[in-house]
């Protein structure tokens, strides 16, 4: 366990980025400082009863009886707030530590959802994008209801060599891409298996995208189930990136439940280590490294980012496609957001914790 991001310590693992969204994302928000975010209550920790506590106790400790959850657990809330000018104030947390591998787990109880929302929990090295890669662990746009994992790289990384039987999900598609010279849409059906951000046969910056075909694992439908747990394993030694989502929490593998519940134990001997080999097959499987179609060096020196954007180059561009009702009244996504719709009350994260693990022997072997 290299990072246990929970409770009052959570913000200590991150810097608050302050300023407008990046040109590429172009979200209709302004990211604010930690001081500002706390003063307008869009970033705070709340201590509450965890309704899952009783369930887990019964399941793991075999306890019976209708006892109330006694322990109050800390939950992280991240929201957005309206401004006179129009763009909402939001939060973008940028991790302090750089990673070159690891198992990244986030316990989400609610995520921003609905028209105009574009929340993400991802790994990136923005200063060297796309050279050092990008991995999107959780990313939702508008009303999307299927979890997906996207890898974004420079040229020379694709997933046409994924072995059968390694994943339960499917691949995103790329159909109707306009031809560069003629502008005529190419209606050939293709799976989005090229991680290169400028692959001519995919949408720009689409990357290679695995989708959880079970559905109900993102956005509104995830929230209706009380959230879920997302896990991403980035393992250059075993030469793969694998990704899971478990929702509702009642289907989380016992090993993972125990790992999260014992992560706060002071002594490492009392902690259960997560072991993906004990979990069901991942929905996403991406071979990386030697003897694959994607060099492991395509991903390095990345940090975690957790943010909520609104509209912008993805959610905004899909406004007419996704927001049928809202687009009858408002000409643009930005206008909709500016009108301070009540629906934006749902645009918040509620997170129990983020947990990052690395194999001990890999630490020694690969050097710190």
XYZ file of N, CA and C in Angstrom, residues 92-293:
606
model
N -10.189 20.645 -9.591
C -9.328 19.701 -10.288
C -8.146 19.385 -9.371
N -8.118 18.147 -8.906
C -7.043 17.710 -8.013
C -5.967 17.011 -8.835
N -4.709 17.417 -8.644
C -3.601 16.829 -9.385
C -2.636 16.183 -8.394
N -2.442 14.868 -8.550
C -1.641 14.109 -7.596
C -0.212 14.606 -7.482
N 0.336 14.502 -6.279
C 1.715 14.961 -6.043
C 2.739 13.899 -6.449
N 2.342 12.634 -6.421
C 3.288 11.558 -6.694
C 3.205 11.126 -8.156
N 4.361 10.757 -8.720
C 4.408 10.244 -10.091
C 4.479 8.713 -10.051
N 3.772 8.091 -10.965
C 3.726 6.628 -10.998
C 4.249 6.074 -12.321
N 4.824 4.890 -12.235
C 5.211 4.143 -13.429
C 4.592 2.760 -13.436
N 3.734 2.489 -12.464
C 3.001 1.220 -12.364
C 2.164 1.285 -11.106
N 1.311 0.288 -10.910
C 0.548 0.226 -9.673
C -0.857 -0.311 -9.893
N -1.514 -0.583 -8.759
C -2.919 -0.982 -8.751
C -3.674 0.185 -8.122
N -4.566 0.791 -8.889
C -5.262 2.004 -8.474
C -6.736 1.669 -8.236
N -7.215 1.934 -7.027
C -8.578 1.547 -6.650
C -9.313 2.779 -6.138
N -10.513 3.000 -6.627
C -11.321 4.119 -6.120
C -12.704 3.605 -5.742
N -13.115 3.933 -4.520
C -14.435 3.548 -4.010
C -15.343 4.761 -4.146
N -16.208 4.711 -5.152
C -17.083 5.838 -5.498
C -18.502 5.549 -5.024
N -19.109 6.481 -4.305
C -20.502 6.294 -3.883
C -21.460 7.119 -4.744
N -20.915 8.126 -5.416
C -21.730 8.944 -6.321
C -20.767 9.696 -7.225
N -21.122 9.810 -8.503
C -20.282 10.583 -9.421
C -21.133 11.580 -10.195
N -20.530 12.668 -10.678
C -21.301 13.637 -11.452
C -21.938 12.965 -12.668
N -23.208 13.288 -12.915
C -23.925 12.666 -14.029
C -24.982 13.633 -14.543
N -25.405 13.398 -15.793
C -26.446 14.224 -16.383
C -25.893 15.138 -17.465
N -26.782 15.882 -18.072
C -26.423 16.721 -19.208
C -25.315 17.710 -18.857
N -24.295 17.736 -19.710
C -23.213 18.709 -19.553
C -22.067 18.266 -18.663
N -22.246 17.160 -17.930
C -21.194 16.752 -16.994
C -20.104 15.942 -17.692
N -18.884 16.134 -17.199
C -17.734 15.418 -17.756
C -16.711 15.174 -16.635
N -17.046 14.233 -15.740
C -16.139 13.930 -14.641
C -15.079 12.924 -15.064
N -13.912 12.966 -14.426
C -12.865 11.997 -14.761
C -11.917 11.750 -13.597
N -11.458 10.498 -13.526
C -10.387 10.087 -12.607
C -9.393 9.373 -13.500
N -8.199 9.944 -13.645
C -7.309 9.480 -14.705
C -5.848 9.661 -14.352
N -4.993 9.026 -15.144
C -3.542 9.127 -14.997
C -2.983 9.840 -16.220
N -2.102 10.823 -15.982
C -1.563 11.550 -17.119
C -0.274 12.267 -16.735
N 0.460 12.689 -17.743
C 1.607 13.583 -17.564
C 1.387 14.699 -18.572
N 0.569 15.681 -18.176
C 0.113 16.692 -19.148
C 1.264 17.395 -19.847
N 2.345 17.655 -19.123
C 3.463 18.411 -19.704
C 4.106 17.630 -20.857
N 3.952 16.309 -20.831
C 4.547 15.475 -21.887
C 3.475 14.605 -22.544
N 2.323 15.224 -22.827
C 1.220 14.491 -23.461
C 1.349 14.615 -24.971
N 1.122 13.596 -25.775
C 0.788 12.225 -25.358
C 1.999 11.304 -25.225
N 3.207 11.899 -25.193
C 4.432 11.083 -25.204
C 4.464 10.099 -24.030
N 4.074 10.565 -22.848
C 4.100 9.674 -21.678
C 2.762 8.992 -21.401
N 1.824 9.184 -22.327
C 0.574 8.439 -22.245
C -0.476 9.066 -21.346
N -1.651 8.456 -21.409
C -2.784 8.842 -20.558
C -3.635 7.594 -20.396
N -4.100 7.368 -19.172
C -5.004 6.244 -18.912
C -6.220 6.787 -18.181
N -7.389 6.670 -18.791
C -8.626 7.132 -18.147
C -9.247 5.971 -17.374
N -9.302 6.100 -16.055
C -9.810 5.021 -15.199
C -11.335 5.118 -15.091
N -11.820 6.313 -14.774
C -13.271 6.568 -14.736
C -13.506 7.855 -15.510
N -14.358 7.801 -16.514
C -14.675 9.020 -17.263
C -16.091 8.913 -17.780
N -16.909 9.891 -17.437
C -18.306 9.858 -17.875
C -18.649 11.135 -18.617
N -19.526 11.010 -19.601
C -19.966 12.179 -20.356
C -21.486 12.168 -20.430
N -22.099 13.248 -19.958
C -23.555 13.381 -20.015
C -24.260 12.179 -19.370
N -25.048 11.445 -20.164
C -25.846 10.357 -19.581
C -25.231 8.969 -19.800
N -23.951 8.908 -20.163
C -23.341 7.596 -20.421
C -23.470 6.684 -19.199
N -23.751 5.392 -19.468
C -24.014 4.470 -18.361
C -23.110 3.244 -18.355
N -22.107 3.230 -19.251
C -21.185 2.096 -19.269
C -19.782 2.582 -18.946
N -19.169 1.947 -17.958
C -17.786 2.296 -17.629
C -16.899 1.967 -18.816
N -15.855 2.753 -18.974
C -14.904 2.437 -20.034
C -13.513 2.889 -19.619
N -12.518 2.249 -20.189
C -11.125 2.616 -19.931
C -10.492 2.950 -21.265
N -9.859 4.120 -21.334
C -9.220 4.535 -22.573
C -7.731 4.762 -22.349
N -6.921 4.308 -23.313
C -5.491 4.581 -23.313
C -5.205 5.523 -24.468
N -4.391 6.536 -24.216
C -4.029 7.509 -25.255
C -2.505 7.572 -25.352
N -1.965 7.394 -26.566
C -0.502 7.340 -26.726
C -0.055 8.026 -28.008
N 1.284 8.065 -28.187
C 1.860 8.436 -29.473
C 1.719 7.234 -30.411
N 2.184 7.408 -31.641
C 2.039 6.365 -32.660
C 2.790 5.090 -32.258
N 2.218 3.934 -32.614
C 2.928 2.685 -32.374
C 2.438 1.919 -31.164
N 1.136 2.020 -30.874
C 0.557 1.245 -29.772
C -0.867 0.890 -30.151
N -1.128 -0.410 -30.320
C -2.503 -0.819 -30.623
C -2.838 -2.119 -29.889
N -4.124 -2.480 -29.937
C -4.633 -3.615 -29.175
C -5.192 -4.707 -30.098
N -4.571 -4.836 -31.270
C -5.046 -5.868 -32.200
C -4.539 -7.256 -31.808
N -3.764 -7.321 -30.727
C -3.199 -8.611 -30.316
C -3.748 -9.085 -28.965
N -4.911 -8.560 -28.564
C -5.454 -8.963 -27.257
C -5.866 -10.432 -27.309
N -5.316 -11.271 -26.416
C -5.677 -12.692 -26.457
C -7.148 -12.896 -26.107
N -7.766 -13.892 -26.730
C -9.166 -14.208 -26.424
C -9.289 -14.671 -24.975
N -10.442 -14.383 -24.388
C -10.699 -14.909 -23.047
C -10.020 -14.146 -21.932
N -9.494 -12.948 -22.236
C -8.812 -12.185 -21.187
C -9.683 -11.063 -20.625
N -10.785 -10.756 -21.312
C -11.626 -9.640 -20.851
C -13.093 -9.906 -21.168
N -13.969 -9.310 -20.359
C -15.411 -9.529 -20.539
C -16.060 -8.401 -21.329
N -15.347 -7.287 -21.509
C -15.938 -6.129 -22.175
C -15.788 -6.175 -23.678
N -16.152 -5.078 -24.311
C -16.006 -4.975 -25.766
C -15.189 -3.716 -26.061
N -14.993 -3.446 -27.347
C -14.234 -2.250 -27.735
C -15.180 -1.187 -28.262
N -14.856 0.047 -27.974
C -15.590 1.173 -28.531
C -15.462 1.111 -30.056
N -16.329 1.821 -30.751
C -16.292 1.765 -32.215
C -15.955 3.126 -32.812
N -15.533 3.082 -34.057
C -15.218 4.303 -34.788
C -15.829 4.164 -36.181
N -16.976 4.779 -36.366
C -17.682 4.713 -37.650
C -18.049 6.137 -38.068
N -17.910 6.412 -39.360
C -18.330 7.737 -39.855
C -17.255 8.796 -39.746
N -15.991 8.354 -39.638
C -14.886 9.326 -39.555
C -14.711 9.989 -40.926
N -14.749 11.333 -40.999
C -14.604 12.001 -42.302
C -13.206 11.771 -42.888
N -13.155 11.487 -44.161
C -11.875 11.321 -44.860
C -11.121 12.659 -44.847
N -9.813 12.582 -44.578
C -9.017 13.820 -44.437
C -9.075 14.683 -45.702
N -9.029 14.040 -46.868
C -8.975 14.817 -48.110
C -10.369 15.186 -48.612
N -11.264 14.206 -48.664
C -12.571 14.447 -49.295
C -13.633 14.906 -48.305
N -13.428 14.599 -47.019
C -14.443 14.947 -46.025
C -15.613 13.980 -46.004
N -15.580 12.968 -46.882
C -16.685 11.998 -46.924
C -16.549 11.026 -45.744
N -17.652 10.846 -44.984
C -17.579 9.938 -43.832
C -17.301 8.494 -44.268
N -16.356 7.860 -43.590
C -16.018 6.469 -43.852
C -16.905 5.602 -42.960
N -17.826 4.863 -43.573
C -18.798 4.102 -42.792
C -18.319 2.686 -42.444
N -17.038 2.402 -42.713
C -16.489 1.097 -42.327
C -16.593 0.924 -40.814
N -17.078 -0.243 -40.388
C -17.185 -0.511 -38.949
C -15.807 -0.893 -38.413
N -15.297 -0.115 -37.465
C -14.001 -0.439 -36.862
C -14.094 -0.377 -35.351
N -13.318 -1.246 -34.702
C -13.207 -1.164 -33.251
C -12.073 -0.193 -32.908
N -12.269 0.575 -31.847
C -11.257 1.568 -31.445
C -10.146 0.868 -30.660
N -9.238 0.241 -31.430
C -8.153 -0.523 -30.810
C -6.794 0.127 -31.012
N -6.761 1.283 -31.687
C -5.492 1.984 -31.850
C -5.406 3.073 -30.785
N -4.372 2.989 -29.954
C -4.243 3.937 -28.839
C -3.662 5.273 -29.285
N -3.144 5.312 -30.532
C -2.558 6.542 -31.074
C -3.631 7.620 -31.184
N -3.361 8.781 -30.576
C -4.408 9.816 -30.477
C -4.801 10.416 -31.826
N -3.917 10.300 -32.838
C -4.245 10.874 -34.143
C -4.414 9.802 -35.215
N -4.854 8.612 -34.812
C -5.101 7.559 -35.798
C -6.167 8.045 -36.776
N -5.875 8.015 -38.085
C -6.814 8.593 -39.065
C -8.151 7.856 -39.156
N -8.198 6.596 -38.691
C -9.443 5.829 -38.817
C -10.295 5.872 -37.547
N -9.911 6.700 -36.601
C -10.702 6.850 -35.373
C -10.975 8.324 -35.129
N -11.881 8.598 -34.201
C -12.133 9.984 -33.817
C -10.858 10.542 -33.210
N -10.654 11.842 -33.377
C -9.418 12.433 -32.871
C -9.337 12.233 -31.351
N -8.198 11.769 -30.895
C -7.948 11.509 -29.474
C -8.893 10.471 -28.870
N -9.439 9.592 -29.707
C -10.320 8.551 -29.171
C -9.511 7.542 -28.348
N -8.343 7.174 -28.868
C -7.526 6.177 -28.181
C -8.123 4.791 -28.292
N -7.535 3.837 -27.566
C -8.090 2.475 -27.550
C -8.968 2.354 -26.319
N -10.209 1.936 -26.532
C -11.217 2.062 -25.487
C -11.951 0.747 -25.241
N -11.805 0.218 -24.036
C -12.557 -0.972 -23.627
C -13.795 -0.532 -22.857
N -14.920 -1.220 -23.127
C -16.196 -0.836 -22.525
C -16.767 -1.991 -21.715
N -17.303 -1.649 -20.545
C -17.962 -2.647 -19.708
C -19.347 -2.919 -20.272
N -19.503 -4.064 -20.957
C -20.761 -4.325 -21.668
C -21.913 -4.686 -20.732
N -21.626 -4.988 -19.469
C -22.723 -5.258 -18.529
C -23.561 -4.010 -18.296
N -22.919 -2.833 -18.457
C -23.647 -1.567 -18.328
C -24.054 -1.266 -16.897
N -24.708 -0.118 -16.722
C -25.144 0.286 -15.389
C -23.971 0.576 -14.469
N -22.805 0.883 -15.072
C -21.594 1.008 -14.267
C -21.003 2.422 -14.318
N -21.823 3.393 -14.700
C -21.345 4.773 -14.815
C -22.538 5.710 -14.664
N -22.262 6.934 -14.223
C -23.271 7.982 -14.265
C -24.518 7.692 -13.444
N -25.667 8.062 -14.007
C -26.937 7.967 -13.282
C -27.194 6.550 -12.779
N -26.961 5.558 -13.650
C -27.275 4.189 -13.234
C -26.315 3.681 -12.157
N -25.067 4.142 -12.182
C -24.133 3.803 -11.100
C -24.620 4.429 -9.796
N -25.025 5.689 -9.867
C -25.495 6.391 -8.667
C -26.739 5.738 -8.088
N -27.623 5.275 -8.970
C -28.845 4.607 -8.506
C -28.526 3.362 -7.691
N -27.371 2.753 -7.974
C -26.970 1.538 -7.250
C -26.072 1.851 -6.054
N -25.906 3.138 -5.760
C -25.082 3.504 -4.613
C -23.594 3.531 -4.918
N -23.265 3.586 -6.224
C -21.865 3.681 -6.614
C -21.239 2.338 -6.903
N -19.917 2.295 -6.825
C -19.200 1.068 -7.130
C -17.715 1.259 -6.897
N -16.962 0.201 -7.163
C -15.514 0.274 -7.012
C -14.857 0.032 -8.370
N -13.973 0.943 -8.736
C -13.216 0.840 -9.992
C -11.778 0.484 -9.645
N -11.205 -0.422 -10.416
C -9.808 -0.793 -10.180
C -9.073 -0.859 -11.506
N -7.860 -0.327 -11.523
C -7.022 -0.410 -12.705
C -5.639 -0.900 -12.290
N -5.198 -1.968 -12.944
C -3.876 -2.522 -12.675
C -2.962 -2.202 -13.847
N -1.907 -1.459 -13.557
C -0.912 -1.097 -14.580
C 0.360 -1.841 -14.194
N 0.645 -2.903 -14.931
C 1.686 -3.830 -14.508
C 2.676 -4.115 -15.642
N 3.740 -3.303 -15.726
C 4.703 -3.485 -16.816
C 5.440 -4.822 -16.737
N 5.578 -5.385 -15.539
C 6.319 -6.641 -15.399
C 5.511 -7.813 -15.953
N 4.216 -7.855 -15.592
C 3.357 -8.899 -16.164
C 2.772 -8.476 -17.509
N 3.200 -7.299 -17.986
C 2.921 -6.830 -19.338
C 1.431 -6.686 -19.669
N 0.739 -6.002 -18.788
C -0.651 -5.686 -19.126
C -1.184 -4.531 -18.280
N -2.251 -3.941 -18.793
C -3.096 -3.022 -18.022
C -4.468 -3.688 -17.999
N -5.015 -3.862 -16.806
C -6.336 -4.514 -16.683
C -7.261 -3.607 -15.885
N -8.544 -3.720 -16.160
C -9.467 -2.784 -15.529
C -10.802 -3.444 -15.193
N -11.297 -3.120 -13.978
C -12.533 -3.719 -13.453
C -13.482 -2.627 -12.946
N -14.763 -2.957 -12.946
C -15.728 -2.145 -12.189
C -16.672 -3.112 -11.489
N -16.949 -2.832 -10.225
C -17.877 -3.661 -9.446
C -18.986 -2.763 -8.906
N -20.210 -3.000 -9.367
C -21.349 -2.200 -8.918
C -22.608 -3.064 -8.994
N -23.458 -3.042 -7.971
C -23.307 -2.330 -6.697
C -22.211 -2.951 -5.831
N -21.984 -2.342 -4.655
C -20.905 -2.796 -3.782
C -21.095 -4.237 -3.307
N -22.331 -4.720 -3.381
C -22.583 -6.096 -2.923
C -21.911 -7.132 -3.808
N -21.434 -6.750 -5.004
C -20.768 -7.724 -5.879
C -19.242 -7.578 -5.862
N -18.723 -6.719 -4.997
C -17.268 -6.554 -4.917
C -16.654 -7.847 -4.379
N -15.592 -8.355 -5.028
C -14.969 -9.589 -4.547
C -14.504 -9.443 -3.096
N -14.615 -10.524 -2.348
C -14.317 -10.476 -0.921
C -12.890 -9.987 -0.649
N -11.947 -10.443 -1.470
C -10.560 -10.015 -1.284
C -10.425 -8.493 -1.353
N -11.140 -7.875 -2.289
C -11.059 -6.427 -2.465
C -11.764 -5.704 -1.319
N -12.880 -6.245 -0.884
C -13.576 -5.665 0.276
C -12.633 -5.645 1.479
N -11.996 -6.779 1.716
C -11.098 -6.880 2.878
C -9.910 -5.935 2.736
N -9.379 -5.830 1.527
C -8.236 -4.946 1.304
C -8.583 -3.503 1.667
N -9.738 -3.033 1.195
C -10.132 -1.649 1.465
C -10.449 -1.454 2.946
N -11.122 -2.443 3.529
C -11.522 -2.299 4.934
C -10.337 -2.395 5.895
N -9.243 -3.026 5.462
C -8.083 -3.137 6.351
C -6.965 -2.166 5.966
N -7.203 -1.353 4.931
C -6.154 -0.437 4.465
C -5.726 0.533 5.562
N -6.647 0.842 6.484
C -6.330 1.825 7.524
C -5.653 1.197 8.749
N -5.448 -0.131 8.729
C -4.770 -0.769 9.865
C -3.332 -0.227 9.953
N -2.911 0.174 11.171
C -1.570 0.749 11.317
C -0.465 -0.234 10.931
N -0.635 -1.502 11.276
C 0.405 -2.480 10.981
C 0.148 -3.167 9.645
N 1.160 -3.183 8.754
C 1.009 -3.853 7.455
C 0.589 -5.317 7.608
N 0.976 -5.949 8.719
C 0.618 -7.360 8.932
C -0.886 -7.557 9.040
N -1.598 -6.507 9.452
C -3.051 -6.627 9.630
C -3.822 -6.233 8.376
N -3.097 -5.822 7.324
C -3.778 -5.421 6.088
C -3.874 -6.607 5.135
N -5.010 -6.700 4.472
C -5.161 -7.699 3.413
C -4.721 -7.054 2.103
N -3.848 -7.738 1.363
C -3.404 -7.188 0.089
C -4.394 -7.552 -1.021
N -4.722 -6.607 -1.878
C -5.622 -6.944 -2.983
C -4.913 -7.899 -3.939
N -5.634 -8.890 -4.412
C -5.052 -9.856 -5.342
C -6.003 -10.063 -6.514
N -5.747 -9.354 -7.637
C -6.653 -9.431 -8.792
C -6.852 -10.852 -9.325
N -5.921 -11.752 -9.008
C -6.103 -13.141 -9.461
C -7.313 -13.784 -8.792
N -7.753 -13.240 -7.671
C -8.925 -13.779 -6.979
C -10.233 -13.122 -7.449
N -10.108 -12.136 -8.325
C -11.293 -11.424 -8.792
C -11.786 -12.050 -10.099
N -13.006 -11.712 -10.517
C -13.474 -12.158 -11.846
C -12.605 -11.538 -12.950
N -12.800 -11.998 -14.182
C -12.075 -11.432 -15.319
C -12.321 -9.929 -15.404
N -11.313 -9.152 -15.828
C -11.520 -7.716 -16.009
C -12.386 -7.443 -17.236
N -12.992 -6.258 -17.291
C -13.735 -5.922 -18.517
C -12.789 -5.384 -19.579
N -11.618 -4.880 -19.148
C -10.650 -4.357 -20.109
C -9.292 -4.998 -19.920
N -8.663 -5.387 -21.026
C -7.334 -5.999 -20.969
C -6.495 -5.403 -22.087
N -5.372 -4.801 -21.720
C -4.503 -4.128 -22.690
C -3.078 -4.676 -22.553
N -2.609 -5.501 -23.504
C -1.228 -5.986 -23.434
C -0.238 -4.841 -23.683
N 0.762 -4.708 -22.804
C 1.811 -3.696 -23.020
C 3.179 -4.326 -22.743
N 4.205 -3.822 -23.396
C 5.562 -4.305 -23.120
C 6.081 -5.233 -24.208
N 7.176 -5.938 -23.893
C 7.832 -6.811 -24.870
C 6.854 -7.800 -25.483
N 7.039 -8.073 -26.768
C 6.244 -9.065 -27.493
C 4.757 -8.724 -27.546
N 4.429 -7.430 -27.375
C 3.044 -6.989 -27.600
C 3.096 -5.880 -28.652
N 1.925 -5.396 -29.052
C 1.850 -4.310 -30.045
C 1.993 -2.932 -29.415
